[in-house]
Amino acid sequence: KRAADLLKQMTLEEKIAQMTMHQLEGFKNRPEGYGVCESPFIDVHAIARQSYHTKKYARENTRLGIPPFQIAECLHGLLAFGATIFPQAIAQGSTWNPDLIREMGKAIGHEANAVGVDQALSPLFDLIIDPRFGRVEECLGEDPYHVAHMGGAFVTGMQEKVMCTAKHFAGYSVPAGGINLGPSSLGEREMRSLHLFPFEYAVKKANIFSVMPSYNEVDGIPAHASKWLLDKVLRKEWGFKGYVF
């Protein structure tokens, strides 16, 4: 009810502002606010101070008083000086131990929450299929079932304190020529049997709050503009109620 009430009051400029992202500092330059603020890669104590002042300013000095979401990279620990760093995702997958990964996710979530983070840009549900892909170390493995359960455990642990973001939706890790951001030419059968499976698990079993579309074209259509991916599959087939980031 509160969200619906706010939407009725918002100007076009305020709606656009809610869809923009900036660093934590510099908030006062935009009186209509921001939707998202990004945690800088600095000391955890400095992040906590900036977070407090930014959200306080938004509540007290913007017309509608909407505090921004604070996002952070949390793939194997909060990306900040003074935070705990765990093994990279490829090593996490090699443990074959979802319970351990759930505990790790919980620890990362508690540290991130302590400095004001609301949303983590992790984990990756991409499959390691082409070793030339430039983000292999950020992936949990090559098998969709394995990646689904390891990633799902990560989400379950972390979402005790912060929202998670499943990425990159979908087929991002098999670009043409193995070049990061390159287009992928996946047909629907291969997409559904391999690349969509972990994301479906994240939505239906791990109750993930957010999904990030991949940066590339999938079968000729940019993922961010794919009605098939973002509407037909994600919303209608899977019943996703979170938000696409």
Rosetta silent file (secondary structure, phi, psi, omega in degrees, C-alpha in Angstrom):
SEQUENCE: KRAADLLKQMTLEEKIAQMTMHQLEGFKNRPEGYGVCESPFIDVHAIARQSYHTKKYARENTRLGIPPFQIAECLHGLLAFGATIFPQAIAQGSTWNPDLIREMGKAIGHEANAVGVDQALSPLFDLIIDPRFGRVEECLGEDPYHVAHMGGAFVTGMQEKVMCTAKHFAGYSVPAGGINLGPSSLGEREMRSLHLFPFEYAVKKANIFSVMPSYNEVDGIPAHASKWLLDKVLRKEWGFKGYVF
SCORE:     score description
SCORE:     0.000 S_00000001
   1 L     0.000  -41.007 -179.196    0.000    0.000    0.000 S_00000001
   2 H   -65.764  -41.981  179.255    2.811    2.384    0.865 S_00000001
   3 H   -63.411  -42.953  179.573    4.611    1.708   -2.429 S_00000001
   4 H   -63.659  -39.232  178.640    1.409    2.227   -4.420 S_00000001
   5 H   -64.569  -42.492  178.713    0.780    5.483   -2.559 S_00000001
   6 H   -64.043  -41.858 -179.145    4.297    6.733   -3.294 S_00000001
   7 H   -60.209  -37.117  178.354    3.999    5.873   -6.988 S_00000001
   8 H   -64.676  -31.157 -176.755    0.854    8.013   -7.268 S_00000001
   9 H   -86.193  -20.672 -169.142    2.721   10.987   -5.806 S_00000001
  10 L   -74.360  138.455  171.984    5.956   10.688   -7.763 S_00000001
  11 L   -78.479  167.906  176.958    6.893   12.984  -10.617 S_00000001
  12 H   -59.609  -40.713  179.738    8.543   11.584  -13.747 S_00000001
  13 H   -62.117  -40.775  179.570   11.885   12.964  -12.537 S_00000001
  14 H   -68.750  -34.995  176.632   11.501   11.195   -9.189 S_00000001
  15 H   -66.135  -42.414  177.950   10.645    7.908  -10.906 S_00000001
  16 H   -64.049  -40.596  179.486   13.732    8.211  -13.106 S_00000001
  17 H   -60.159  -36.149  179.420   15.838    9.034  -10.042 S_00000001
  18 L   -68.722  -13.050  179.594   14.668    5.796   -8.389 S_00000001
  19 L  -104.711   11.008 -179.317   16.122    3.917  -11.381 S_00000001
  20 L  -110.204  160.643 -178.024   19.565    5.520  -11.196 S_00000001
  21 E  -130.869  137.966  177.743   22.710    4.532   -9.287 S_00000001
  22 E  -139.976  168.982  172.055   25.480    6.680   -7.824 S_00000001
  23 E   -67.882  160.440 -179.240   28.333    6.384   -5.369 S_00000001
  24 L   -56.733  -43.487 -178.900   27.429    6.908   -1.714 S_00000001
  25 L   -76.668  162.117  178.517   29.056   10.335   -1.645 S_00000001
  26 L    83.356   16.170 -174.774   27.642   13.236   -3.640 S_00000001
  27 H   -65.284  -33.810 -172.092   24.035   12.547   -2.703 S_00000001
  28 H   -69.059  -11.120  179.129   23.150   16.183   -2.082 S_00000001
  29 H   -73.802  -12.987 -176.551   23.560   17.088   -5.753 S_00000001
  30 L  -126.912   92.520 -174.670   20.263   15.366   -6.566 S_00000001
  31 L   -64.202  -21.076  178.542   17.360   16.617   -4.395 S_00000001
  32 L   -81.093   -6.307  174.796   14.929   14.096   -5.947 S_00000001
  33 L    95.728 -179.379  173.838   17.085   11.264   -4.588 S_00000001
  34 L  -129.774  155.106  172.837   18.606    8.082   -5.982 S_00000001
  35 L   -83.142  -36.720 -174.081   17.229    4.580   -6.143 S_00000001
  36 E  -137.338  137.571  171.511   20.568    2.875   -5.594 S_00000001
  37 E  -119.360  138.586 -178.546   23.902    3.880   -4.084 S_00000001
  38 E   -97.176  130.534  175.978   27.055    1.855   -4.634 S_00000001
  39 L   -66.034  129.576  176.312   29.407    1.121   -1.750 S_00000001
  40 L   -75.242  160.924 -178.231   32.895    2.443   -2.575 S_00000001
  41 L   -88.969   70.608 -177.530   35.898    0.144   -2.232 S_00000001
  42 L  -130.242 -168.492 -177.669   37.218    1.765    0.935 S_00000001
  43 E   -64.760  142.445 -176.489   37.501    0.990    4.649 S_00000001
  44 H   -59.281  -35.084 -179.268   34.458   -0.624    6.274 S_00000001
  45 H   -69.285  -38.551  177.583   34.212    2.099    8.926 S_00000001
  46 H   -66.940  -38.740  177.379   34.203    4.845    6.289 S_00000001
  47 H   -61.993  -44.446 -179.508   31.502    2.982    4.325 S_00000001
  48 H   -60.374  -41.269  179.175   29.346    2.710    7.449 S_00000001
  49 H   -65.245  -46.556  179.670   29.657    6.464    8.104 S_00000001
  50 H   -63.086  -39.107  179.412   28.817    7.384    4.501 S_00000001
  51 H   -60.802  -46.170 -179.011   25.896    4.954    4.510 S_00000001
  52 H   -59.842  -48.997 -175.778   24.420    6.479    7.641 S_00000001
  53 H   -70.051  -37.120 -179.916   24.650   10.067    6.380 S_00000001
  54 H   -64.414  -48.918 -177.779   23.429    9.259    2.860 S_00000001
  55 H   -69.027  -35.546  177.028   20.309    7.413    4.002 S_00000001
  56 H   -63.653  -43.010  179.175   19.619   10.005    6.712 S_00000001
  57 H   -61.893  -43.264 -178.759   19.838   12.781    4.114 S_00000001
  58 H   -62.511  -41.996 -179.324   17.446   10.943    1.795 S_00000001
  59 H   -67.024  -36.634 -170.336   14.876   10.436    4.541 S_00000001
  60 H   -99.538  -19.379 -171.195   15.015   14.007    5.805 S_00000001
  61 H  -124.506   -0.727  172.450   15.784   16.161    2.744 S_00000001
  62 L  -103.331  155.343 -171.515   14.049   14.629   -0.269 S_00000001
  63 L   -57.118  -41.415 -176.026   10.372   15.280   -0.912 S_00000001
  64 L  -101.938   -6.794  174.216    9.227   11.679   -0.417 S_00000001
  65 L    66.076   35.240 -178.656   11.918   10.554    2.037 S_00000001
  66 L   -91.781  115.858  177.492   12.825    7.323    0.234 S_00000001
  67 L   -73.587  146.508 -179.601   16.223    5.950    1.332 S_00000001
  68 L   -78.027  155.151  166.038   18.310    4.354   -1.456 S_00000001
  69 E   -70.364  137.940  173.754   19.279    0.709   -1.683 S_00000001
  70 E  -105.626  120.112 -178.142   22.971    0.355   -0.944 S_00000001
  71 E  -105.304  157.897  177.221   24.628   -2.259   -3.138 S_00000001
  72 E  -154.952  151.134  172.122   28.020   -3.948   -2.813 S_00000001
  73 L   -75.141  124.575 -176.656   30.120   -6.613   -4.470 S_00000001
  74 L  -138.604   38.632 -173.364   30.000   -9.651   -2.175 S_00000001
  75 L   -63.892  -43.206  175.848   31.069  -12.546   -4.382 S_00000001
  76 L  -141.715   44.974 -177.429   33.493  -14.030   -1.848 S_00000001
  77 L   127.738  153.375  175.641   33.286  -11.480    0.900 S_00000001
  78 L   -61.284  126.710 -177.410   32.300   -7.813    1.158 S_00000001
  79 L   -80.268   84.479 -179.464   34.627   -5.936   -1.205 S_00000001
  80 L  -161.887  150.037  175.886   36.034   -3.461    1.302 S_00000001
  81 E   -64.692  132.080  179.010   39.150   -3.006    3.416 S_00000001
  82 L    97.163   -7.405  178.356   38.670   -4.666    6.792 S_00000001
  83 L   -92.604  159.793  178.109   36.101   -7.249    5.656 S_00000001
  84 L   -75.694  132.297  177.694   36.635  -11.011    5.643 S_00000001
  85 L  -110.554  125.188  179.130   37.698  -12.434    2.280 S_00000001
  86 L  -101.239  172.382  177.355   36.817  -16.052    1.517 S_00000001
  87 L   -59.283  150.695  179.561   38.048  -18.268   -1.360 S_00000001
  88 L   -59.940  164.783 -174.156   36.879  -17.294   -4.852 S_00000001
  89 H   -58.164  -38.418 -179.239   33.687  -18.842   -6.247 S_00000001
  90 H   -63.343  -31.945  175.439   35.460  -21.522   -8.266 S_00000001
  91 H   -76.733  -34.402  175.202   37.047  -22.752   -5.021 S_00000001
  92 H   -59.941  -46.034  179.194   33.702  -22.548   -3.215 S_00000001
  93 H   -60.999  -32.588 -177.975   32.197  -24.827   -5.855 S_00000001
  94 L   -71.968  -10.911  176.659   35.083  -27.246   -5.403 S_00000001
  95 L   -74.851  -26.799 -174.867   34.078  -27.854   -1.779 S_00000001
  96 L    52.134   37.899 -173.623   30.866  -29.647   -2.871 S_00000001
  97 L  -133.532   85.742 -178.310   29.556  -28.579    0.536 S_00000001
  98 H   -59.232  -34.739  179.908   26.351  -26.489    0.418 S_00000001
  99 H   -62.623  -41.007  178.572   26.145  -26.304    4.230 S_00000001
 100 H   -65.531  -41.864  179.722   29.586  -24.700    4.392 S_00000001
 101 H   -67.062  -35.005  176.258   28.692  -22.232    1.635 S_00000001
 102 H   -62.119  -42.575  178.437   25.455  -21.358    3.457 S_00000001
 103 H   -66.168  -38.427  176.582   27.486  -20.492    6.569 S_00000001
 104 H   -62.486  -46.907  178.400   29.883  -18.439    4.459 S_00000001
 105 H   -58.173  -39.661  178.270   26.972  -16.548    2.880 S_00000001
 106 H   -62.595  -43.307 -179.574   25.584  -15.868    6.338 S_00000001
 107 H   -65.376  -43.340  178.475   28.926  -14.449    7.506 S_00000001
 108 H   -62.792  -42.685 -179.779   29.274  -12.227    4.428 S_00000001
 109 H   -61.186  -40.876  179.238   25.701  -11.025    4.843 S_00000001
 110 H   -64.778  -42.128  179.666   26.252  -10.047    8.483 S_00000001
 111 H   -67.290  -41.907 -179.996   29.396   -8.048    7.621 S_00000001
 112 H   -64.226  -44.900  179.031   27.733   -6.332    4.666 S_00000001
 113 H   -60.495  -34.308 -177.484   24.650   -5.457    6.699 S_00000001
 114 H   -65.272  -25.179  178.865   26.840   -3.976    9.434 S_00000001
 115 L  -101.738    9.059  174.295   28.130   -1.271    7.053 S_00000001
 116 L   101.371    2.002 -178.019   24.671   -0.489    5.658 S_00000001
 117 L   -68.647  135.782  177.676   24.554   -2.738    2.583 S_00000001
 118 L  -105.515  -28.035 -173.093   21.036   -3.729    1.497 S_00000001
 119 E  -141.792  130.821  177.206   21.795   -5.734   -1.648 S_00000001
 120 E   -98.992  137.466  177.515   24.693   -7.953   -2.704 S_00000001
 121 L   -88.420   60.469 -178.642   25.641   -8.278   -6.379 S_00000001
 122 L  -165.060  161.075    5.521   26.126  -12.027   -6.040 S_00000001
 123 L   -97.327  174.456  172.948   26.178  -14.936   -6.594 S_00000001
 124 E   -85.788  134.481  173.735   26.842  -15.932  -10.208 S_00000001
 125 L  -110.800   17.655  176.462   24.723  -18.767  -11.569 S_00000001
 126 L   -72.471  149.816 -179.758   26.638  -18.851  -14.864 S_00000001
 127 L   -98.352  138.249  174.826   28.060  -22.225  -15.935 S_00000001
 128 L   -80.494   98.320  179.694   31.752  -22.780  -16.695 S_00000001
 129 L  -117.131  -40.225  177.415   31.474  -24.242  -20.176 S_00000001
 130 L  -107.731  112.229 -177.294   34.002  -22.227  -22.226 S_00000001
 131 L   -65.068  -12.544  178.566   37.356  -21.909  -20.376 S_00000001
 132 L   -79.109  -17.491 -179.619   38.160  -18.771  -22.431 S_00000001
 133 L   -56.427  130.607 -169.745   35.327  -16.873  -20.735 S_00000001
 134 L   -73.429   -1.595 -177.409   36.975  -14.096  -18.734 S_00000001
 135 L  -124.151   33.218 -178.542   35.027  -14.618  -15.513 S_00000001
 136 H   -58.066  -40.259 -176.238   35.585  -18.320  -14.898 S_00000001
 137 H   -66.347  -17.173  179.602   36.923  -17.711  -11.381 S_00000001
 138 H   -87.489   -5.009 -175.764   33.623  -16.048  -10.417 S_00000001
 139 L   -99.516  154.111 -176.283   31.591  -19.149  -11.317 S_00000001
 140 L   -86.278  -24.661 -178.697   30.780  -22.107   -9.070 S_00000001
 141 L   169.371 -169.726 -175.580   31.104  -24.899  -11.629 S_00000001
 142 L  -106.917  -16.014 -175.286   30.049  -26.450  -14.920 S_00000001
 143 L   -97.459  128.478 -175.648   27.093  -28.604  -13.890 S_00000001
 144 H   -61.520  -37.236  179.645   23.672  -26.910  -13.633 S_00000001
 145 H   -66.647  -45.280  179.586   22.496  -29.054  -10.706 S_00000001
 146 H   -61.465  -48.164 -179.495   25.707  -28.442   -8.759 S_00000001
 147 H   -62.644  -39.857  179.385   25.675  -24.691   -9.446 S_00000001
 148 H   -59.962  -47.003 -175.306   21.988  -24.456   -8.497 S_00000001
 149 H   -75.504  -37.804  177.173   22.477  -26.078   -5.105 S_00000001
 150 H   -68.360  -45.682  178.453   25.747  -24.346   -4.219 S_00000001
 151 H   -65.779  -37.896  177.719   24.436  -20.958   -5.335 S_00000001
 152 H   -62.923  -37.877  177.528   21.122  -21.562   -3.618 S_00000001
 153 H   -66.034  -40.945  176.250   22.907  -22.281   -0.345 S_00000001
 154 H   -56.342  -48.163 -178.608   24.888  -19.040   -0.711 S_00000001
 155 H   -63.591  -45.897 -178.380   21.638  -17.111   -1.209 S_00000001
 156 H   -58.377  -41.612  179.105   19.851  -18.769    1.709 S_00000001
 157 H   -70.165  -46.715 -174.925   22.673  -17.839    4.080 S_00000001
 158 H   -69.786  -34.842 -175.162   23.217  -14.295    2.869 S_00000001
 159 L   -75.619    6.391  166.680   19.549  -13.338    2.655 S_00000001
 160 L   -66.672  -23.235 -175.815   19.210  -13.572    6.407 S_00000001
 161 L  -128.543  -35.332 -177.811   20.605  -10.010    6.295 S_00000001
 162 L  -135.997  156.551  176.048   20.863   -8.656    2.726 S_00000001
 163 E   -71.628  144.556  173.708   19.208   -9.193   -0.661 S_00000001
 164 L  -104.346  162.937  179.999   21.078  -11.310   -3.201 S_00000001
 165 E  -129.842  114.253  177.118   21.256  -10.831   -6.976 S_00000001
 166 E   -79.410  126.681 -178.703   21.323  -13.820   -9.326 S_00000001
 167 E  -145.646  155.960    1.711   23.465  -13.079  -12.350 S_00000001
 168 E  -111.947  123.639 -166.887   23.913  -13.035  -15.293 S_00000001
 169 E   -89.908  106.980   -2.779   20.510  -13.965  -16.674 S_00000001
 170 L  -150.501  161.311 -177.215   21.120  -15.915  -18.863 S_00000001
 171 L    78.105   22.477 -175.251   23.619  -17.685  -21.106 S_00000001
 172 L   -70.618  -30.018 -168.960   26.266  -15.055  -20.384 S_00000001
 173 L   -87.705    7.160  177.422   29.183  -17.470  -19.960 S_00000001
 174 L  -125.699   57.287 -178.605   29.183  -18.901  -23.516 S_00000001
 175 L   -74.519  158.339  177.672   29.911  -15.824  -25.683 S_00000001
 176 H   -58.400  129.803  179.688   31.086  -16.101  -29.272 S_00000001
 177 H    70.796    6.186 -178.541   34.826  -16.721  -29.375 S_00000001
 178 H    72.180   13.406 -176.044   34.887  -16.900  -25.573 S_00000001
 179 L   -90.033  123.601 -179.775   35.105  -13.109  -25.415 S_00000001
 180 L   -53.502  134.982 -177.928   33.407  -11.527  -22.385 S_00000001
 181 L    80.100   -3.676  178.928   30.309   -9.496  -23.404 S_00000001
 182 L   -70.468  158.423  179.923   30.196  -11.226  -26.782 S_00000001
 183 L   -68.394  149.477  174.510   26.842  -12.468  -28.124 S_00000001
 184 E  -113.316  143.663 -175.066   25.715  -16.014  -27.354 S_00000001
 185 L  -113.282   56.153 -176.880   23.852  -18.132  -29.883 S_00000001
 186 L   -87.311  133.790  171.293   21.934  -20.473  -27.591 S_00000001
 187 L   -82.274  168.857 -175.048   18.772  -22.176  -28.724 S_00000001
 188 H   -64.907  -36.448 -178.864   15.840  -22.607  -26.367 S_00000001
 189 H   -62.822  -49.411  179.779   16.497  -26.300  -25.686 S_00000001
 190 H   -65.762  -38.359  178.493   20.091  -25.718  -24.569 S_00000001
 191 H   -61.010  -47.422 -177.110   19.099  -22.592  -22.666 S_00000001
 192 H   -71.579  -40.743 -174.904   16.382  -24.355  -20.711 S_00000001
 193 H   -75.582  -25.984 -178.362   18.216  -27.612  -20.036 S_00000001
 194 H  -115.189  -66.502 -164.427   21.473  -25.976  -18.930 S_00000001
 195 H   -78.178  -28.783  179.665   21.610  -22.235  -18.380 S_00000001
 196 L   -83.859  -22.291 -174.538   18.146  -21.469  -17.015 S_00000001
 197 H   -55.693  -50.387 -179.536   18.062  -24.363  -14.542 S_00000001
 198 H   -62.306  -36.243  179.394   20.209  -22.722  -11.792 S_00000001
 199 H   -68.704  -38.664  176.867   18.279  -19.457  -12.039 S_00000001
 200 H   -62.136  -39.693  177.245   14.947  -21.240  -11.768 S_00000001
 201 H   -62.987  -43.124 -179.901   16.230  -22.949   -8.628 S_00000001
 202 H   -61.205  -38.415 -179.272   17.334  -19.588   -7.199 S_00000001
 203 H   -74.520  -48.272 -171.024   13.882  -18.113   -7.809 S_00000001
 204 H   -85.807  -32.561 -175.373   11.709  -21.031   -6.722 S_00000001
 205 L  -103.509  -39.279 -176.284   13.803  -22.671   -3.975 S_00000001
 206 L   -96.017   -5.475  177.105   16.127  -19.968   -2.622 S_00000001
 207 L    55.087   46.504 -177.839   13.594  -17.107   -2.907 S_00000001
 208 L   -66.163  144.411 -173.636   16.161  -14.741   -4.374 S_00000001
 209 L   -85.136  -28.313 -171.901   15.158  -11.077   -4.247 S_00000001
 210 E  -141.699  150.884  177.626   16.839   -9.766   -7.385 S_00000001
 211 E  -131.289  133.748  177.078   17.972  -10.886  -10.846 S_00000001
 212 E  -106.488  122.108  175.658   20.525   -9.146  -13.074 S_00000001
 213 E   -65.353  153.456  176.647   20.191   -9.620  -16.848 S_00000001
 214 L   -71.466  163.066 -173.453   23.357  -10.511  -18.742 S_00000001
 215 L   -87.067   -5.895 -170.439   25.175   -7.776  -20.634 S_00000001
 216 L  -108.386 -179.502  171.214   25.180   -9.481  -24.007 S_00000001
 217 E   -85.057  140.582  175.677   22.846  -10.477  -26.808 S_00000001
 218 E  -120.804  114.052 -176.458   21.206  -13.873  -26.480 S_00000001
 219 L    54.289   40.367  175.025   20.080  -15.364  -29.789 S_00000001
 220 L    88.786   -6.951 -178.761   20.219  -11.905  -31.350 S_00000001
 221 E  -116.273  127.204  175.268   18.253  -10.032  -28.665 S_00000001
 222 E   -56.275  133.182 -176.406   19.946   -7.988  -25.892 S_00000001
 223 H   -55.909  -36.216 -179.159   19.104   -9.704  -22.592 S_00000001
 224 H   -67.416  -16.802 -179.496   17.923   -6.379  -21.126 S_00000001
 225 H  -115.164   15.178 -175.491   15.338   -6.126  -23.924 S_00000001
 226 L   -88.616  106.326  177.623   14.340   -9.783  -24.055 S_00000001
 227 H   -65.097  -33.240  179.860   10.619  -10.188  -23.424 S_00000001
 228 H   -63.956  -46.668 -179.094   11.090  -13.944  -23.565 S_00000001
 229 H   -71.456  -52.705 -167.782   13.692  -13.976  -20.774 S_00000001
 230 H   -84.146  -24.450 -178.136   12.452  -11.195  -18.492 S_00000001
 231 H  -110.238  -59.113 -175.229    8.686  -11.527  -18.892 S_00000001
 232 H   -63.250  -52.922 -176.313    7.657  -14.914  -20.276 S_00000001
 233 H   -78.210  -58.105 -171.962   10.174  -17.089  -18.409 S_00000001
 234 H   -65.678  -49.884 -175.316   11.095  -15.077  -15.299 S_00000001
 235 H   -84.434  -53.958 -171.135    7.746  -13.494  -14.436 S_00000001
 236 H   -78.263  -46.744 -177.404    5.055  -15.659  -15.997 S_00000001
 237 H   -76.275  -43.650 -175.088    6.552  -19.163  -15.888 S_00000001
 238 L   -94.595  -14.369  179.372    8.537  -18.895  -12.653 S_00000001
 239 L    70.389   31.684 -178.360    6.369  -16.358  -10.822 S_00000001
 240 L   -64.919  127.018 -177.621    9.304  -14.134   -9.845 S_00000001
 241 L  -108.691   -0.879 -178.802    8.125  -11.329   -7.531 S_00000001
 242 L   -83.389 -156.618 -178.780   11.458   -9.590   -6.970 S_00000001
 243 E  -123.471  149.057  179.866   13.092   -6.898   -9.064 S_00000001
 244 E   -90.023  121.288 -173.279   15.290   -6.942  -12.135 S_00000001
 245 L  -104.252    0.000    0.000   18.454   -4.955  -11.461 S_00000001
